[in-house]
Amino acid sequence: MTFTLATWNINSVRLREGLVARVMEEETPDVLCLQECKSPVEKIPLEIFAGLGYRHWVARGQKGYNGVAIFSKLPMEEVGAHDFARLGHARHVAARLENGVTIHNVYAPAGGDVPDREANVKFGQKLDFFTHMREHFGAERPRREILVGDLNIAPREDDVWSHKQLLKVVSHTPIEVEHFEAAREAGGWVDVTRADIPRGNLYSWWSYRAPDWNAADKGRRLDHIWASGDIAAAAHSSRILRDARGWEKPSDHVPVFASFDL
DNA sequence: ATGGTAGACTTTCTA
């Protein structure tokens, strides 16, 4: 079978339930992973999404911050949630499809403004989150697993609008990229988006603060789709829905897609 | 060197 998966930091699932519905209706991914739902699970508009065919869901939520959810047209069962940096935040949930493929939905900490763990506790927590992911997925190498989400790091020079100007900006500092790559390599994860689209600038996020996001195009690729090494060759048709950044009352992130023949 | 916008829920935090 072929299934299509999308990941999107929605920045409030309740405020943007109409945009979620639009992606469900127009793009029809089989599985849609959301981050930053900013809602307790019981206040997520589950009925609306079920009415569009997304009858299966798993979620972790908290009031006002964080929150992750997976909506699926395909049957799936929850297979747990981790608190990688032991912050008590809703930043991970996982589910397994009937074909045995497990999907991890991750929202990594943003890390604050100052890229120094002595001066900024949040930056240390971000690095620790990736260290914990490295330890977790390095202990038992994932098989038939997919990891998606807002990882809040743009690892490559062509994942940001200016490598040089962002070297000291949280999301693109060398120490973050080291932690990100160590976590990826420990799990044997393949960056599906970049395996599919190896060259050229790719962005999935544009700041709300920049005027004229489209013309300035000062974006970063913060949202990722990884596949375990055994199934990476089954991935194809990666794309980023840039148009969504121009919708009315948009999220600052846009959906990232990949399809898998499994 | 600084401020810019957005969301939740507060009179401020987080991104």
Short mmCIF file of C-alpha atoms (C1' of nucleotides) in Angstrom, two decimals:
data_model
loop_
_atom_site.label_atom_id
_atom_site.label_comp_id
_atom_site.label_asym_id
_atom_site.label_seq_id
_atom_site.Cartn_x
_atom_site.Cartn_y
_atom_site.Cartn_z
CA MET A 1 0.00 0.00 0.00
CA THR A 2 0.96 3.64 -0.40
CA PHE A 3 0.19 6.15 2.28
CA THR A 4 0.90 9.87 2.55
CA LEU A 5 1.90 11.53 5.76
CA ALA A 6 2.09 15.22 6.68
CA THR A 7 3.57 17.12 9.61
CA TRP A 8 2.53 20.64 10.58
CA ASN A 9 3.15 22.95 13.53
CA ILE A 10 -0.34 24.43 13.71
CA ASN A 11 0.24 27.00 16.53
CA SER A 12 -3.19 26.46 18.14
CA VAL A 13 -5.39 23.70 16.75
CA ARG A 14 -8.54 25.38 18.05
CA LEU A 15 -7.86 28.77 16.45
CA ARG A 16 -6.91 27.09 13.17
CA GLU A 17 -9.33 24.14 13.00
CA GLY A 18 -10.51 25.54 9.64
CA LEU A 19 -6.99 25.43 8.20
CA VAL A 20 -6.52 21.86 9.43
CA ALA A 21 -9.78 20.95 7.72
CA ARG A 22 -8.59 22.65 4.53
CA VAL A 23 -5.42 20.53 4.42
CA MET A 24 -7.45 17.42 5.16
CA GLU A 25 -9.92 18.17 2.35
CA GLU A 26 -7.55 19.56 -0.27
CA GLU A 27 -4.40 17.52 0.35
CA THR A 28 -5.96 14.38 1.88
CA PRO A 29 -2.89 12.98 3.66
CA ASP A 30 -3.66 9.59 5.20
CA VAL A 31 -1.94 10.68 8.40
CA LEU A 32 -1.62 14.26 9.68
CA CYS A 33 0.71 15.00 12.61
CA LEU A 34 0.24 18.34 14.39
CA GLN A 35 2.43 20.13 16.90
CA GLU A 36 1.83 23.13 19.16
CA CYS A 37 -1.85 22.31 19.49
CA LYS A 38 -1.87 24.54 22.60
CA SER A 39 -4.91 22.71 23.91
CA PRO A 40 -5.93 20.07 26.40
CA VAL A 41 -6.88 16.92 24.48
CA GLU A 42 -10.52 17.22 25.53
CA LYS A 43 -10.83 20.60 23.83
CA ILE A 44 -9.45 19.51 20.43
CA PRO A 45 -12.30 19.57 17.84
CA LEU A 46 -12.07 15.82 17.18
CA GLU A 47 -15.59 15.54 15.73
CA ILE A 48 -14.82 17.95 12.90
CA PHE A 49 -11.77 15.97 11.86
CA ALA A 50 -13.61 12.65 12.22
CA GLY A 51 -16.29 14.03 9.92
CA LEU A 52 -13.62 14.52 7.27
CA GLY A 53 -12.57 10.88 7.51
CA TYR A 54 -9.91 11.20 10.19
CA ARG A 55 -11.58 8.87 12.67
CA HIS A 56 -8.43 7.66 14.39
CA TRP A 57 -6.38 9.89 16.65
CA VAL A 58 -3.83 9.91 19.43
CA ALA A 59 -2.78 13.03 21.32
CA ARG A 60 -0.99 14.53 24.28
CA GLY A 61 -2.06 17.97 25.40
CA GLN A 62 -1.63 20.64 28.00
CA LYS A 63 -3.26 23.98 28.63
CA GLY A 64 -1.83 26.82 26.56
CA TYR A 65 1.49 25.32 25.49
CA ASN A 66 2.98 22.50 23.43
CA GLY A 67 0.72 19.58 22.54
CA VAL A 68 0.98 16.95 19.79
CA ALA A 69 -1.69 15.00 17.92
CA ILE A 70 -1.88 12.44 15.12
CA PHE A 71 -5.04 12.24 12.98
CA SER A 72 -5.42 9.29 10.64
CA LYS A 73 -7.78 7.85 8.06
CA LEU A 74 -6.06 4.52 8.64
CA PRO A 75 -6.57 2.49 11.82
CA MET A 76 -3.77 2.89 14.33
CA GLU A 77 -3.10 2.26 17.97
CA GLU A 78 -1.23 4.39 20.44
CA VAL A 79 2.14 2.96 21.40
CA GLY A 80 3.15 5.49 24.02
CA ALA A 81 4.59 8.92 24.64
CA HIS A 82 8.00 9.97 25.91
CA ASP A 83 9.08 12.94 27.97
CA PHE A 84 12.53 13.18 26.40
CA ALA A 85 14.05 15.97 28.48
CA ARG A 86 11.84 15.22 31.50
CA LEU A 87 10.24 18.63 31.30
CA GLY A 88 6.70 17.44 31.93
CA HIS A 89 5.70 18.84 28.51
CA ALA A 90 3.42 17.27 25.88
CA ARG A 91 6.04 16.94 23.16
CA HIS A 92 5.77 13.37 21.87
CA VAL A 93 3.19 10.75 21.02
CA ALA A 94 3.53 7.61 18.91
CA ALA A 95 1.09 5.35 17.07
CA ARG A 96 1.37 2.17 15.00
CA LEU A 97 -0.52 1.54 11.76
CA GLU A 98 -1.86 -1.90 10.83
CA ASN A 99 1.07 -2.43 8.46
CA GLY A 100 3.36 -2.34 11.50
CA VAL A 101 4.76 1.12 10.81
CA THR A 102 5.19 3.23 13.94
CA ILE A 103 4.90 7.01 13.65
CA HIS A 104 6.56 9.29 16.20
CA ASN A 105 5.26 12.84 16.39
CA VAL A 106 7.76 15.19 18.07
CA TYR A 107 7.75 18.84 19.11
CA ALA A 108 11.28 19.76 20.19
CA PRO A 109 11.84 22.72 22.54
CA ALA A 110 12.51 26.01 20.75
CA GLY A 111 15.40 26.81 23.09
CA GLY A 112 14.95 30.50 23.90
CA ASP A 113 16.95 33.36 22.42
CA VAL A 114 20.49 32.96 23.79
CA PRO A 115 22.50 29.98 22.51
CA ASP A 116 24.31 29.31 25.78
CA ARG A 117 23.17 26.77 28.34
CA GLU A 118 24.81 28.70 31.21
CA ALA A 119 22.93 31.90 30.41
CA ASN A 120 19.70 30.28 29.19
CA VAL A 121 18.09 27.24 30.80
CA LYS A 122 15.85 26.67 27.76
CA PHE A 123 18.83 26.20 25.47
CA GLY A 124 20.23 23.47 27.73
CA GLN A 125 16.83 21.78 27.81
CA LYS A 126 16.74 21.79 24.02
CA LEU A 127 20.16 20.15 23.77
CA ASP A 128 19.17 17.64 26.47
CA PHE A 129 16.00 16.78 24.54
CA PHE A 130 18.12 15.70 21.55
CA THR A 131 20.57 13.84 23.81
CA HIS A 132 17.65 11.89 25.27
CA MET A 133 16.33 11.14 21.77
CA ARG A 134 19.79 9.94 20.80
CA GLU A 135 19.94 7.62 23.82
CA HIS A 136 16.41 6.35 23.35
CA PHE A 137 16.62 5.53 19.65
CA GLY A 138 20.26 4.46 19.87
CA ALA A 139 19.44 1.79 22.48
CA GLU A 140 17.29 -0.16 20.02
CA ARG A 141 17.65 0.82 16.39
CA PRO A 142 14.21 1.66 14.98
CA ARG A 143 12.68 -0.65 12.35
CA ARG A 144 9.64 0.29 10.27
CA GLU A 145 9.46 3.61 12.09
CA ILE A 146 8.89 7.18 10.96
CA LEU A 147 9.68 10.25 13.05
CA VAL A 148 8.19 13.59 12.13
CA GLY A 149 7.71 16.95 13.70
CA ASP A 150 8.85 20.44 14.49
CA LEU A 151 12.41 19.73 15.62
CA ASN A 152 13.20 23.46 15.82
CA ILE A 153 16.61 23.00 14.17
CA ALA A 154 17.55 23.75 10.55
CA PRO A 155 20.61 21.52 10.08
CA ARG A 156 21.95 22.38 6.63
CA GLU A 157 23.30 25.55 5.09
CA ASP A 158 20.53 25.39 2.50
CA ASP A 159 17.92 24.92 5.21
CA VAL A 160 18.20 28.61 6.14
CA TRP A 161 18.08 31.87 4.21
CA SER A 162 21.60 32.83 5.34
CA HIS A 163 23.94 30.29 6.89
CA LYS A 164 26.44 32.96 7.88
CA GLN A 165 23.90 35.27 9.47
CA LEU A 166 22.25 32.49 11.44
CA LEU A 167 25.32 30.74 12.86
CA LYS A 168 24.71 32.36 16.26
CA VAL A 169 20.92 32.27 16.05
CA VAL A 170 19.12 29.54 17.99
CA SER A 171 17.90 26.88 15.51
CA HIS A 172 21.08 26.88 13.38
CA THR A 173 24.05 26.99 15.81
CA PRO A 174 26.73 24.34 15.33
CA ILE A 175 26.12 22.77 18.75
CA GLU A 176 22.43 22.33 17.98
CA VAL A 177 23.21 20.79 14.61
CA GLU A 178 25.67 18.41 16.33
CA HIS A 179 23.00 17.27 18.77
CA PHE A 180 20.42 16.95 15.98
CA GLU A 181 22.73 14.85 13.78
CA ALA A 182 23.85 12.69 16.71
CA ALA A 183 20.21 11.87 17.48
CA ARG A 184 19.47 11.15 13.82
CA GLU A 185 22.52 8.96 13.30
CA ALA A 186 22.08 7.02 16.56
CA GLY A 187 18.68 5.86 15.35
CA GLY A 188 19.83 5.20 11.82
CA TRP A 189 17.22 7.73 10.69
CA VAL A 190 17.24 9.03 7.13
CA ASP A 191 16.20 12.63 6.41
CA VAL A 192 13.47 11.75 3.92
CA THR A 193 12.86 15.29 2.70
CA ARG A 194 16.51 15.80 1.81
CA ALA A 195 16.89 12.30 0.35
CA ASP A 196 14.05 13.25 -1.99
CA ILE A 197 15.03 16.88 -2.61
CA PRO A 198 18.81 16.95 -2.16
CA ARG A 199 19.58 20.38 -3.58
CA GLY A 200 18.28 23.89 -3.18
CA ASN A 201 16.96 25.94 -0.32
CA LEU A 202 14.02 24.43 1.54
CA TYR A 203 12.04 26.20 4.25
CA SER A 204 9.03 25.21 6.34
CA TRP A 205 8.85 28.24 8.66
CA TRP A 206 8.83 32.02 8.22
CA SER A 207 8.71 34.35 11.23
CA TYR A 208 5.56 36.30 11.97
CA ARG A 209 7.76 39.27 12.76
CA ALA A 210 9.25 39.75 9.33
CA PRO A 211 7.18 42.01 7.10
CA ASP A 212 6.39 40.48 3.70
CA TRP A 213 7.50 36.93 4.48
CA ASN A 214 7.13 35.90 0.84
CA ALA A 215 9.28 38.59 -0.78
CA ALA A 216 11.94 38.57 1.95
CA ASP A 217 11.82 34.75 2.09
CA LYS A 218 13.89 34.56 5.28
CA GLY A 219 12.81 31.04 6.04
CA ARG A 220 14.19 28.02 7.87
CA ARG A 221 13.52 24.26 7.52
CA LEU A 222 12.51 23.39 11.08
CA ASP A 223 9.98 20.64 10.28
CA HIS A 224 11.27 17.21 9.41
CA ILE A 225 10.33 13.73 8.24
CA TRP A 226 12.74 10.93 9.13
CA ALA A 227 12.45 7.23 8.29
CA SER A 228 14.31 4.28 9.79
CA GLY A 229 16.99 2.95 7.46
CA ASP A 230 15.08 -0.22 6.58
CA ILE A 231 12.14 1.68 5.05
CA ALA A 232 13.81 4.86 3.83
CA ALA A 233 13.89 3.61 0.23
CA ALA A 234 10.09 3.33 0.31
CA ALA A 235 9.73 7.09 0.69
CA HIS A 236 8.95 9.41 -2.19
CA SER A 237 6.96 12.46 -3.31
CA SER A 238 8.26 14.82 -0.62
CA ARG A 239 6.91 18.35 -0.78
CA ILE A 240 6.36 21.46 1.32
CA LEU A 241 3.08 23.36 1.08
CA ARG A 242 4.53 26.86 0.99
CA ASP A 243 1.16 28.33 -0.04
CA ALA A 244 -0.21 27.65 3.45
CA ARG A 245 1.97 30.44 4.87
CA GLY A 246 -0.07 32.90 2.80
CA TRP A 247 -3.49 31.74 3.98
CA GLU A 248 -5.62 33.96 6.21
CA LYS A 249 -4.50 33.82 9.87
CA PRO A 250 -1.74 31.32 9.04
CA SER A 251 0.52 29.30 11.24
CA ASP A 252 4.14 30.42 10.95
CA HIS A 253 4.92 26.84 9.83
CA VAL A 254 3.62 25.03 6.73
CA PRO A 255 2.84 21.33 6.20
CA VAL A 256 5.60 18.99 5.02
CA PHE A 257 4.57 15.81 3.14
CA ALA A 258 6.05 12.46 2.18
CA SER A 259 4.56 9.25 0.77
CA PHE A 260 5.62 5.67 1.53
CA ASP A 261 5.12 2.41 -0.37
CA LEU A 262 4.95 -0.14 2.43
"C1'" DA B 1 21.69 47.22 19.32
"C1'" DT B 2 16.90 46.43 18.88
"C1'" DG B 3 12.22 45.30 17.81
"C1'" DG B 4 9.25 43.31 15.12
"C1'" DT B 5 4.08 39.48 15.42
"C1'" DA B 6 1.18 35.93 17.24
"C1'" DG B 7 -1.43 32.87 20.73
"C1'" DA B 8 -3.02 31.60 25.34
"C1'" DC B 9 -4.27 33.51 29.30
"C1'" DT B 10 -2.42 36.65 32.08
"C1'" DT B 11 -1.34 41.27 33.54
"C1'" DT B 12 3.23 37.64 31.18
"C1'" DC B 13 5.11 33.73 29.06
"C1'" DT B 14 6.42 31.35 24.97
"C1'" DA B 15 7.66 31.07 20.32
#
